[in-house]
Short mmCIF file of C-alpha atoms and ligand atoms in Angstrom, two decimals:
data_model
loop_
_atom_site.label_atom_id
_atom_site.label_comp_id
_atom_site.label_asym_id
_atom_site.label_seq_id
_atom_site.Cartn_x
_atom_site.Cartn_y
_atom_site.Cartn_z
CA MET Z 1 -16.18 -12.55 -165.11
CA THR Z 2 -14.22 -10.98 -162.45
CA SER Z 3 -14.98 -13.73 -159.84
CA LEU Z 4 -13.84 -16.15 -162.53
CA ARG Z 5 -10.86 -14.28 -162.96
CA SER Z 6 -9.72 -13.90 -159.55
CA VAL Z 7 -9.85 -17.72 -158.84
CA THR Z 8 -6.33 -19.18 -159.21
CA HIS Z 9 -6.56 -22.98 -158.80
CA PRO Z 10 -10.28 -24.04 -158.17
CA PRO Z 11 -10.89 -27.67 -158.18
CA ALA Z 12 -11.77 -29.42 -161.55
CA GLN Z 13 -15.34 -29.47 -160.96
CA THR Z 14 -15.61 -25.84 -159.72
CA ILE Z 15 -14.49 -24.55 -162.94
CA PHE Z 16 -17.24 -25.71 -164.94
CA ASP Z 17 -19.96 -25.04 -162.09
CA LEU Z 18 -18.36 -21.51 -162.31
CA CYS Z 19 -18.88 -21.10 -165.92
CA ALA Z 20 -22.17 -22.64 -165.91
CA ALA Z 21 -23.37 -20.37 -163.32
CA ASP Z 22 -21.79 -17.02 -164.82
CA ILE Z 23 -21.80 -17.58 -168.67
CA LYS Z 24 -20.79 -14.47 -170.51
CA PRO Z 25 -21.82 -14.72 -174.31
CA THR Z 26 -18.24 -13.40 -175.38
CA ARG Z 27 -15.16 -14.99 -177.06
CA GLU Z 28 -13.23 -14.19 -174.31
CA PHE Z 29 -15.27 -16.07 -171.82
CA ALA Z 30 -14.85 -19.05 -174.40
CA GLN Z 31 -11.19 -18.49 -174.40
CA TRP Z 32 -11.08 -18.54 -170.57
CA CYS Z 33 -12.96 -21.59 -170.18
CA ASP Z 34 -10.83 -23.38 -172.73
CA ALA Z 35 -7.53 -22.07 -170.76
CA HIS Z 36 -8.89 -23.49 -167.54
CA ASP Z 37 -10.44 -26.92 -168.77
CA PRO Z 38 -8.87 -29.65 -166.83
CA LEU Z 39 -10.31 -32.00 -169.50
CA ALA Z 40 -8.65 -30.10 -172.32
CA PRO Z 41 -5.84 -32.69 -172.92
CA PHE Z 42 -8.31 -35.29 -173.86
CA ARG Z 43 -8.87 -33.55 -177.16
CA SER Z 44 -5.09 -34.31 -178.01
CA GLU Z 45 -6.23 -38.09 -177.95
CA PHE Z 46 -8.80 -37.85 -180.95
CA ALA Z 47 -8.40 -37.28 -184.57
CA ILE Z 48 -10.23 -34.06 -185.26
CA PRO Z 49 -11.37 -33.72 -188.69
CA THR Z 50 -10.26 -30.56 -190.63
CA ASP Z 51 -11.44 -28.37 -193.45
CA ALA Z 52 -9.59 -28.23 -196.81
CA ASP Z 53 -6.89 -25.90 -195.37
CA GLY Z 54 -6.14 -28.07 -192.77
CA LYS Z 55 -7.95 -26.22 -189.87
CA PRO Z 56 -9.96 -28.17 -187.42
CA LEU Z 57 -13.68 -28.25 -187.93
CA ALA Z 58 -15.70 -27.47 -184.96
CA TYR Z 59 -17.21 -30.94 -184.83
CA LEU Z 60 -20.57 -30.86 -183.15
CA VAL Z 61 -21.83 -34.13 -184.56
CA GLY Z 62 -20.32 -36.50 -182.03
CA ASN Z 63 -24.01 -37.74 -181.13
CA SER Z 64 -24.04 -39.34 -184.83
CA LEU Z 65 -20.69 -40.63 -185.04
CA GLY Z 66 -18.05 -40.09 -182.32
CA LEU Z 67 -14.44 -39.35 -183.08
CA MET Z 68 -11.53 -41.65 -183.53
CA PRO Z 69 -9.27 -42.08 -180.52
CA HIS Z 70 -5.59 -42.42 -181.96
CA ALA Z 71 -5.35 -45.60 -179.97
CA ALA Z 72 -7.80 -47.13 -181.76
CA ARG Z 73 -5.49 -47.73 -184.98
CA THR Z 74 -3.00 -49.23 -182.34
CA LEU Z 75 -5.71 -51.56 -180.83
CA ILE Z 76 -6.94 -52.87 -184.19
CA ASN Z 77 -3.24 -53.09 -185.56
CA GLU Z 78 -2.48 -55.23 -182.61
CA GLU Z 79 -5.25 -57.66 -183.38
CA LEU Z 80 -4.26 -57.83 -187.11
CA ASP Z 81 -0.66 -58.62 -185.99
CA ASP Z 82 -1.77 -61.41 -183.81
CA TRP Z 83 -3.93 -62.67 -186.32
CA ALA Z 84 -1.01 -62.52 -189.01
CA ALA Z 85 1.44 -64.14 -186.35
CA LEU Z 86 -0.89 -66.63 -184.50
CA GLY Z 87 -3.92 -67.67 -186.88
CA ALA Z 88 -6.40 -69.51 -184.80
CA GLU Z 89 -3.98 -69.81 -181.89
CA ALA Z 90 -4.65 -66.17 -181.19
CA HIS Z 91 -8.10 -67.19 -179.88
CA VAL Z 92 -6.33 -68.51 -176.68
CA HIS Z 93 -2.68 -67.31 -177.05
CA GLY Z 94 -3.06 -63.42 -178.51
CA ARG Z 95 -2.06 -60.78 -176.35
CA ARG Z 96 -5.87 -60.31 -175.74
CA PRO Z 97 -7.35 -63.63 -176.13
CA TRP Z 98 -10.25 -63.60 -178.65
CA VAL Z 99 -12.20 -66.05 -176.76
CA ASP Z 100 -12.65 -63.84 -174.03
CA TYR Z 101 -12.40 -60.49 -175.74
CA HIS Z 102 -15.93 -59.55 -174.76
CA THR Z 103 -15.04 -59.54 -171.15
CA LEU Z 104 -12.58 -56.54 -171.58
CA PHE Z 105 -15.74 -54.06 -172.00
CA ARG Z 106 -17.53 -55.17 -168.86
CA ALA Z 107 -15.98 -52.79 -166.47
CA GLY Z 108 -16.39 -49.94 -169.07
CA LEU Z 109 -20.06 -50.92 -169.73
CA SER Z 110 -21.01 -51.49 -166.03
CA GLU Z 111 -19.31 -47.90 -165.25
CA LEU Z 112 -21.27 -46.00 -167.85
CA THR Z 113 -24.35 -47.62 -167.30
CA GLY Z 114 -24.63 -47.95 -163.56
CA ALA Z 115 -25.02 -51.76 -164.05
CA HIS Z 116 -23.35 -54.76 -162.28
CA PRO Z 117 -20.61 -56.08 -164.54
CA HIS Z 118 -22.69 -59.31 -164.95
CA GLU Z 119 -25.80 -57.38 -166.35
CA VAL Z 120 -24.06 -55.87 -169.49
CA VAL Z 121 -22.41 -57.47 -172.61
CA ALA Z 122 -20.93 -56.00 -175.68
CA MET Z 123 -22.69 -57.72 -178.73
CA ASN Z 124 -24.16 -57.32 -182.07
CA THR Z 125 -25.56 -54.04 -183.48
CA LEU Z 126 -28.16 -51.87 -181.75
CA THR Z 127 -31.35 -52.89 -183.77
CA SER Z 128 -30.28 -56.47 -183.48
CA ASN Z 129 -30.21 -56.37 -179.91
CA LEU Z 130 -33.42 -54.50 -179.66
CA HIS Z 131 -35.11 -57.37 -181.66
CA LEU Z 132 -33.55 -60.07 -179.39
CA LEU Z 133 -34.36 -58.29 -176.24
CA LEU Z 134 -37.86 -57.41 -177.34
CA LEU Z 135 -38.39 -61.08 -178.48
CA SER Z 136 -37.33 -61.94 -174.78
CA PHE Z 137 -39.52 -59.49 -172.80
CA TYR Z 138 -42.55 -58.79 -174.84
CA GLN Z 139 -44.45 -61.85 -174.02
CA PRO Z 140 -48.02 -60.90 -174.94
CA THR Z 141 -50.77 -62.75 -173.41
CA ARG Z 142 -54.63 -62.69 -174.65
CA THR Z 143 -55.22 -59.59 -172.18
CA ARG Z 144 -51.83 -57.98 -171.64
CA ARG Z 145 -50.43 -57.36 -174.90
CA ARG Z 146 -50.04 -53.49 -175.44
CA ILE Z 147 -46.67 -51.86 -175.86
CA ILE Z 148 -45.80 -48.21 -175.46
CA ILE Z 149 -43.47 -46.36 -177.53
CA GLU Z 150 -43.07 -42.78 -178.47
CA ARG Z 151 -44.75 -41.28 -181.71
CA GLY Z 152 -41.42 -39.55 -182.58
CA ALA Z 153 -39.37 -42.68 -182.14
CA PHE Z 154 -36.19 -43.23 -184.19
CA PRO Z 155 -37.67 -45.30 -187.17
CA SER Z 156 -35.72 -48.18 -186.62
CA ASP Z 157 -36.97 -48.78 -183.06
CA ARG Z 158 -40.58 -48.37 -184.50
CA PHE Z 159 -39.98 -50.71 -187.21
CA ALA Z 160 -38.56 -53.28 -184.61
CA VAL Z 161 -41.57 -53.01 -182.30
CA HIS Z 162 -44.25 -52.89 -185.18
CA SER Z 163 -42.65 -55.86 -187.24
CA LEU Z 164 -42.43 -57.98 -183.72
CA VAL Z 165 -45.92 -57.31 -182.91
CA ARG Z 166 -46.80 -58.45 -186.33
CA MET Z 167 -44.57 -61.58 -186.09
CA VAL Z 168 -46.76 -62.58 -182.78
CA GLY Z 169 -49.64 -62.46 -184.38
CA GLY Z 170 -50.78 -58.86 -182.91
CA ASP Z 171 -52.40 -55.94 -184.34
CA VAL Z 172 -50.09 -52.78 -184.57
CA ALA Z 173 -53.10 -50.56 -184.36
CA ARG Z 174 -54.62 -52.19 -181.31
CA ASP Z 175 -51.40 -53.02 -179.44
CA VAL Z 176 -48.99 -50.49 -180.01
CA ILE Z 177 -49.67 -46.94 -178.00
CA GLU Z 178 -47.84 -44.00 -178.89
CA VAL Z 179 -46.81 -41.15 -176.28
CA ALA Z 180 -46.47 -37.96 -177.94
CA PRO Z 181 -45.90 -34.21 -176.74
CA ARG Z 182 -49.08 -32.15 -176.19
CA GLU Z 183 -50.81 -30.25 -178.80
CA GLY Z 184 -48.55 -27.09 -179.53
CA GLU Z 185 -45.63 -28.50 -177.55
CA THR Z 186 -42.37 -30.21 -178.71
CA LEU Z 187 -41.15 -32.28 -175.69
CA LEU Z 188 -42.58 -35.13 -174.05
CA ARG Z 189 -43.75 -34.85 -170.37
CA ASN Z 190 -43.09 -37.40 -167.87
CA GLU Z 191 -46.31 -37.36 -166.24
CA ASP Z 192 -48.22 -37.92 -169.42
CA ILE Z 193 -46.05 -41.16 -170.17
CA GLU Z 194 -46.67 -42.13 -166.51
CA ALA Z 195 -50.38 -40.97 -166.96
CA THR Z 196 -50.52 -43.36 -170.54
CA ILE Z 197 -48.78 -46.41 -168.38
CA ASP Z 198 -51.35 -45.76 -165.48
CA HIS Z 199 -54.46 -45.87 -167.88
CA THR Z 200 -53.25 -48.71 -169.92
CA GLY Z 201 -52.78 -50.64 -166.63
CA SER Z 202 -53.37 -54.41 -166.82
CA SER Z 203 -53.45 -54.45 -170.67
CA LEU Z 204 -49.88 -52.91 -170.71
CA ALA Z 205 -47.09 -55.52 -171.39
CA LEU Z 206 -43.91 -53.44 -172.10
CA VAL Z 207 -42.93 -49.85 -172.39
CA MET Z 208 -39.89 -49.22 -174.75
CA LEU Z 209 -38.39 -45.79 -174.87
CA GLY Z 210 -35.37 -43.91 -175.92
CA GLY Z 211 -33.64 -42.56 -172.66
CA VAL Z 212 -32.46 -39.59 -174.57
CA GLN Z 213 -34.74 -38.33 -177.54
CA TYR Z 214 -32.60 -38.34 -180.86
CA TYR Z 215 -34.53 -35.53 -182.17
CA SER Z 216 -34.83 -33.09 -179.54
CA GLY Z 217 -32.01 -34.22 -177.03
CA GLN Z 218 -34.65 -34.60 -174.17
CA VAL Z 219 -33.76 -36.73 -171.37
CA LEU Z 220 -36.50 -38.86 -170.14
CA ASP Z 221 -37.07 -39.63 -166.45
CA MET Z 222 -36.15 -43.33 -166.63
CA GLN Z 223 -36.35 -43.99 -163.22
CA ARG Z 224 -39.82 -42.77 -162.71
CA ILE Z 225 -40.98 -44.26 -166.05
CA THR Z 226 -39.54 -47.63 -165.28
CA ARG Z 227 -41.49 -47.39 -161.82
CA ALA Z 228 -44.45 -46.60 -163.37
CA ALA Z 229 -44.30 -49.74 -165.74
CA HIS Z 230 -43.69 -52.05 -163.09
CA ARG Z 231 -46.46 -50.44 -161.03
CA ALA Z 232 -48.57 -51.63 -164.04
CA GLY Z 233 -47.30 -55.08 -163.95
CA ALA Z 234 -45.56 -54.60 -167.09
CA LYS Z 235 -41.84 -54.76 -168.37
CA CYS Z 236 -39.59 -51.62 -169.17
CA GLY Z 237 -36.81 -51.57 -171.88
CA TRP Z 238 -34.71 -48.40 -172.69
CA ASP Z 239 -33.02 -47.68 -175.98
CA LEU Z 240 -29.85 -45.75 -174.91
CA ALA Z 241 -28.32 -44.91 -178.24
CA HIS Z 242 -27.99 -41.33 -177.31
CA ALA Z 243 -27.69 -41.63 -173.62
CA ILE Z 244 -24.72 -43.64 -173.11
CA GLY Z 245 -21.51 -41.97 -172.78
CA ASN Z 246 -23.74 -38.86 -172.47
CA VAL Z 247 -25.73 -38.51 -169.33
CA PRO Z 248 -25.24 -40.70 -166.08
CA LEU Z 249 -27.26 -43.83 -165.94
CA ALA Z 250 -28.26 -46.10 -163.02
CA LEU Z 251 -29.74 -49.19 -164.73
CA HIS Z 252 -29.57 -51.52 -162.02
CA SER Z 253 -31.17 -49.31 -159.06
CA TRP Z 254 -33.75 -47.80 -161.53
CA GLY Z 255 -34.67 -51.67 -162.19
CA ALA Z 256 -34.93 -51.50 -165.92
CA ASP Z 257 -35.75 -55.05 -167.32
CA PHE Z 258 -33.24 -54.40 -170.14
CA ALA Z 259 -31.48 -51.92 -172.30
CA CYS Z 260 -29.36 -51.64 -175.56
CA TRP Z 261 -27.39 -49.03 -177.01
CA CYS Z 262 -25.02 -48.54 -180.12
CA SER Z 263 -21.23 -47.64 -179.55
CA TYR Z 264 -20.83 -45.26 -182.50
CA LYS Z 265 -22.18 -42.25 -181.14
CA TYR Z 266 -20.94 -40.76 -177.79
CA LEU Z 267 -18.87 -43.96 -176.85
CA ASN Z 268 -16.34 -43.22 -180.27
CA GLY Z 269 -16.47 -47.00 -180.92
CA GLY Z 270 -16.28 -46.45 -184.83
CA PRO Z 271 -18.83 -46.84 -187.70
CA GLY Z 272 -20.90 -49.91 -187.07
CA ALA Z 273 -18.92 -50.71 -183.87
CA VAL Z 274 -20.16 -53.72 -181.73
CA ALA Z 275 -23.19 -52.46 -179.51
CA GLY Z 276 -24.27 -53.45 -176.20
CA ALA Z 277 -27.04 -54.69 -173.96
CA PHE Z 278 -28.15 -54.71 -170.46
CA ILE Z 279 -30.13 -57.35 -168.69
CA HIS Z 280 -31.23 -56.93 -165.15
CA GLU Z 281 -29.94 -59.60 -162.91
CA ARG Z 282 -33.50 -60.65 -161.78
CA HIS Z 283 -33.91 -62.10 -165.25
CA HIS Z 284 -30.64 -64.11 -164.92
CA ALA Z 285 -31.58 -67.24 -162.95
CA ASP Z 286 -34.82 -67.83 -164.72
CA PRO Z 287 -34.39 -66.13 -168.13
CA PRO Z 288 -37.39 -65.35 -170.36
CA PRO Z 289 -37.63 -67.06 -173.73
CA ARG Z 290 -34.75 -66.02 -175.92
CA LEU Z 291 -33.07 -66.80 -179.22
CA GLU Z 292 -29.95 -68.46 -178.43
CA GLY Z 293 -26.32 -69.10 -180.07
CA TRP Z 294 -23.02 -70.95 -179.04
CA TRP Z 295 -21.51 -67.80 -177.45
CA GLY Z 296 -24.22 -67.88 -174.92
CA THR Z 297 -22.91 -71.07 -173.44
CA ASN Z 298 -20.89 -71.64 -170.34
CA PRO Z 299 -17.00 -70.88 -171.46
CA ALA Z 300 -15.77 -73.71 -169.70
CA THR Z 301 -17.63 -76.16 -171.64
CA ARG Z 302 -18.19 -74.33 -174.83
CA PHE Z 303 -15.92 -76.38 -176.96
CA GLU Z 304 -17.06 -79.55 -175.84
CA MET Z 305 -19.57 -78.92 -178.54
CA ARG Z 306 -22.37 -80.35 -176.33
CA SER Z 307 -25.80 -80.72 -177.77
CA GLU Z 308 -27.63 -79.15 -174.95
CA PHE Z 309 -27.45 -75.40 -174.04
CA ASP Z 310 -25.12 -75.39 -171.08
CA ARG Z 311 -25.95 -71.68 -170.16
CA GLY Z 312 -23.42 -68.98 -169.65
CA ALA Z 313 -23.44 -66.27 -166.87
CA GLY Z 314 -25.67 -63.51 -166.58
CA ALA Z 315 -25.93 -61.15 -169.72
CA ASP Z 316 -23.34 -63.04 -171.54
CA ALA Z 317 -25.87 -65.97 -171.96
CA TRP Z 318 -27.75 -63.61 -174.52
CA GLN Z 319 -24.78 -63.59 -176.99
CA LEU Z 320 -25.18 -65.37 -180.18
CA SER Z 321 -21.95 -65.40 -182.04
CA ASN Z 322 -18.07 -65.14 -181.52
CA PRO Z 323 -17.55 -61.31 -181.45
CA PRO Z 324 -15.95 -59.16 -184.51
CA ILE Z 325 -12.97 -58.21 -182.79
CA PHE Z 326 -11.78 -55.56 -185.28
CA SER Z 327 -15.16 -53.70 -184.48
CA LEU Z 328 -14.68 -54.03 -180.87
CA ALA Z 329 -11.07 -53.05 -180.44
CA PRO Z 330 -11.54 -49.13 -180.69
CA LEU Z 331 -13.97 -49.26 -177.93
CA LEU Z 332 -11.20 -50.50 -175.61
CA ALA Z 333 -9.47 -47.05 -176.18
CA SER Z 334 -12.65 -45.25 -175.75
CA PHE Z 335 -13.31 -46.81 -172.28
CA ASP Z 336 -9.96 -46.10 -171.24
CA ILE Z 337 -10.49 -42.36 -171.98
CA PHE Z 338 -13.98 -42.13 -170.24
CA HIS Z 339 -12.42 -43.97 -167.06
CA ARG Z 340 -9.79 -41.31 -166.82
CA ALA Z 341 -12.01 -38.32 -167.52
CA GLY Z 342 -14.74 -39.21 -165.30
CA LEU Z 343 -18.58 -38.95 -166.36
CA ASP Z 344 -18.83 -36.58 -163.57
CA ARG Z 345 -16.50 -33.95 -164.89
CA LEU Z 346 -17.68 -34.58 -168.63
CA GLN Z 347 -21.26 -33.84 -167.58
CA ALA Z 348 -20.33 -30.73 -165.81
CA LYS Z 349 -18.34 -29.66 -168.78
CA SER Z 350 -21.08 -30.48 -171.16
CA ARG Z 351 -23.67 -28.31 -169.18
CA ALA Z 352 -21.32 -25.33 -169.23
CA MET Z 353 -20.92 -25.68 -173.12
CA SER Z 354 -24.41 -26.14 -174.01
CA GLY Z 355 -25.36 -23.51 -171.85
CA PHE Z 356 -22.79 -21.05 -173.24
CA ILE Z 357 -24.27 -21.93 -176.74
CA GLU Z 358 -27.61 -21.16 -175.66
CA ILE Z 359 -26.80 -17.76 -173.95
CA ALA Z 360 -24.54 -16.61 -176.45
CA LEU Z 361 -27.36 -17.35 -179.06
CA ARG Z 362 -29.88 -15.40 -176.98
CA ALA Z 363 -27.32 -12.54 -176.57
CA ARG Z 364 -26.99 -11.91 -180.37
CA MET Z 365 -30.98 -11.89 -180.67
CA LEU Z 366 -30.97 -14.84 -182.92
CA ASP Z 367 -34.55 -15.28 -182.16
CA ALA Z 368 -35.13 -17.13 -185.40
CA ILE Z 369 -33.21 -19.78 -183.77
CA ARG Z 370 -35.21 -21.58 -181.08
CA VAL Z 371 -33.59 -23.98 -178.76
CA LEU Z 372 -35.94 -27.29 -178.54
CA THR Z 373 -33.91 -28.84 -176.13
CA PRO Z 374 -34.98 -28.44 -172.14
CA ILE Z 375 -33.14 -25.71 -170.63
CA ALA Z 376 -31.86 -27.63 -167.54
CA THR Z 377 -30.32 -30.79 -166.32
CA PRO Z 378 -31.26 -33.59 -165.69
CA GLU Z 379 -33.50 -32.98 -168.91
CA ARG Z 380 -30.69 -32.49 -171.09
CA GLY Z 381 -27.36 -33.97 -172.23
CA CYS Z 382 -24.66 -32.69 -174.65
CA GLN Z 383 -27.00 -32.46 -177.78
CA LEU Z 384 -28.95 -28.89 -178.52
CA SER Z 385 -31.68 -29.19 -181.16
CA LEU Z 386 -32.00 -25.73 -182.95
CA PHE Z 387 -35.26 -25.26 -184.68
CA VAL Z 388 -35.08 -22.74 -187.39
CA ASP Z 389 -38.26 -20.47 -188.24
CA GLY Z 390 -39.26 -19.92 -191.77
CA GLY Z 391 -39.93 -23.29 -192.98
CA THR Z 392 -37.61 -26.14 -194.01
CA PRO Z 393 -36.03 -24.24 -197.26
CA VAL Z 394 -34.71 -21.55 -194.97
CA ALA Z 395 -33.56 -23.91 -192.13
CA ARG Z 396 -31.84 -26.09 -195.01
CA ALA Z 397 -30.32 -23.03 -196.20
CA THR Z 398 -28.78 -22.13 -192.92
CA TYR Z 399 -27.53 -25.62 -192.63
CA ASP Z 400 -25.77 -25.64 -195.62
CA ARG Z 401 -23.74 -22.58 -194.84
CA LEU Z 402 -22.54 -24.13 -191.65
CA LEU Z 403 -19.99 -26.50 -193.09
CA PRO Z 404 -18.25 -23.89 -195.32
CA ARG Z 405 -17.68 -22.14 -192.29
CA GLY Z 406 -16.02 -24.83 -190.64
CA ILE Z 407 -19.09 -26.18 -188.58
CA ALA Z 408 -19.75 -29.80 -188.66
CA CYS Z 409 -23.29 -30.54 -187.26
CA ASP Z 410 -26.64 -32.34 -188.82
CA PHE Z 411 -30.05 -31.78 -190.22
CA ARG Z 412 -33.24 -33.34 -189.38
CA TYR Z 413 -36.49 -32.42 -191.02
CA PRO Z 414 -38.37 -30.54 -190.97
CA SER Z 415 -36.38 -27.67 -189.51
CA VAL Z 416 -33.80 -28.81 -186.98
CA ILE Z 417 -30.05 -28.53 -186.71
CA ARG Z 418 -28.74 -30.57 -184.12
CA VAL Z 419 -25.42 -29.66 -182.50
CA ALA Z 420 -23.54 -31.88 -179.70
CA PRO Z 421 -20.43 -30.15 -178.00
CA VAL Z 422 -18.91 -33.23 -176.58
CA PRO Z 423 -17.00 -32.52 -173.69
CA LEU Z 424 -14.16 -35.20 -174.49
CA TYR Z 425 -12.94 -33.32 -177.52
CA ASN Z 426 -15.16 -30.17 -178.11
CA THR Z 427 -13.64 -26.75 -176.94
CA PHE Z 428 -15.76 -23.67 -176.00
CA ASP Z 429 -14.13 -22.14 -178.88
CA ASP Z 430 -15.92 -24.52 -180.94
CA CYS Z 431 -18.94 -23.26 -179.40
CA TRP Z 432 -18.32 -19.80 -180.15
CA ARG Z 433 -17.59 -20.69 -183.82
CA LEU Z 434 -21.05 -22.27 -184.16
CA VAL Z 435 -22.78 -19.09 -182.59
CA GLU Z 436 -20.66 -16.77 -185.06
CA ALA Z 437 -21.42 -18.90 -187.86
CA LEU Z 438 -25.21 -18.74 -187.01
CA GLY Z 439 -25.20 -15.09 -186.73
C1 PLP U 501 -28.64 -44.35 -183.70
C2 PLP U 501 -29.67 -44.96 -183.55
C3 PLP U 501 -30.19 -46.37 -184.06
C4 PLP U 501 -29.30 -46.82 -184.89
O1 PLP U 501 -29.47 -48.23 -184.92
P1 PLP U 501 -28.32 -49.06 -185.50
O2 PLP U 501 -28.88 -50.44 -185.50
O3 PLP U 501 -27.07 -49.15 -184.78
O4 PLP U 501 -28.31 -48.81 -187.30
C5 PLP U 501 -31.45 -46.93 -183.55
N1 PLP U 501 -32.17 -45.99 -182.62
C6 PLP U 501 -31.98 -45.08 -182.11
C7 PLP U 501 -32.74 -44.69 -180.91
C8 PLP U 501 -30.96 -44.28 -182.53
O5 PLP U 501 -30.50 -43.16 -181.76
#
């Protein structure tokens, strides 16, 4: 602590590194971090939910629904104003013409996913995109038809894969292989996933996993797994619902074939916000079969209403419909904030916050609560999954006592409380309040 206090103006990054290296499980430490946090001003750009007395909640559920940037209201209102004033003319003459509206998200998406701008597109919703991309990239043959997913996959991802396998005449029991933690363990091992891929070999068509596991918060080694899939001659796709806006991604250089995500978790796009997709540029010139719509055509000829599909460029060609503008507008605010804050700094703060919670829990000897999430980056993002001993009723009762104490988080059966200190708007004091409430 003395070493921390003696530092007067360290560069932004160093503050978080100092915090993370020398965490003290005290309220004073939390206050020191908040006072020296160069990202602290971003909190005021978000609406923070409050309790009945108007006191801000410790909102630790941004992994489920990110908070509203105040600018979202303005951006939606501007589109309502253009609709009111211009009607259909706003498609071309609005302040942000609707025909090109989806292109406003390319730069932000490319920054957050480590992709080229023409490899990403904002469209549809997550499960719809997963279906569309699976249809393109799962092309089973008689001998190569297996898909690797995860036993603990998010239900929607499992439903998407199973229903597709059935739709193309496959057999779920034979064609879907599930990777899981070892007996007695709670986390996946990258080497086990790789071994399953190697072992499945020439019968493997596709690997489709979550980059960040929604239940445990574990970050998988996406590069290593993608390479292994390609070595086996298979395709590799990623569900990044819990990864985008949370951990650094390099989809292009990792070589992933496709990826998709939703925009209402760490991206703060609002409930049901328009989701996104990545398609590696190697699939652009000679794309796999896909379902098509008019918004995937070349914008220069789109309104000639041609009967043949004049293909649009890059990932844009996967679009089906003209996009829902009001469900896209808030994302503009969010991408602007991410751009100014910088993912590097956000990650450094995130690391310090989750480390603080873990160490403070341990210091208070809360042995009945075990952190499931891996200890270290790069295997950890914002989220910590806290396993409560004593069975579901005890865990549930523990969770139920948190909201009355001003802590917003969520519960996943059988016994896990998920908390996600989000570096854009959470404070170290929020983390401290959580630890006190659990105590
Ligand atoms: C949040 C989440 C979803 C939700 O799907 P929607 O289509 O947006 O309702 C699906 N998969 C994963 C892995 C998620 O984390």
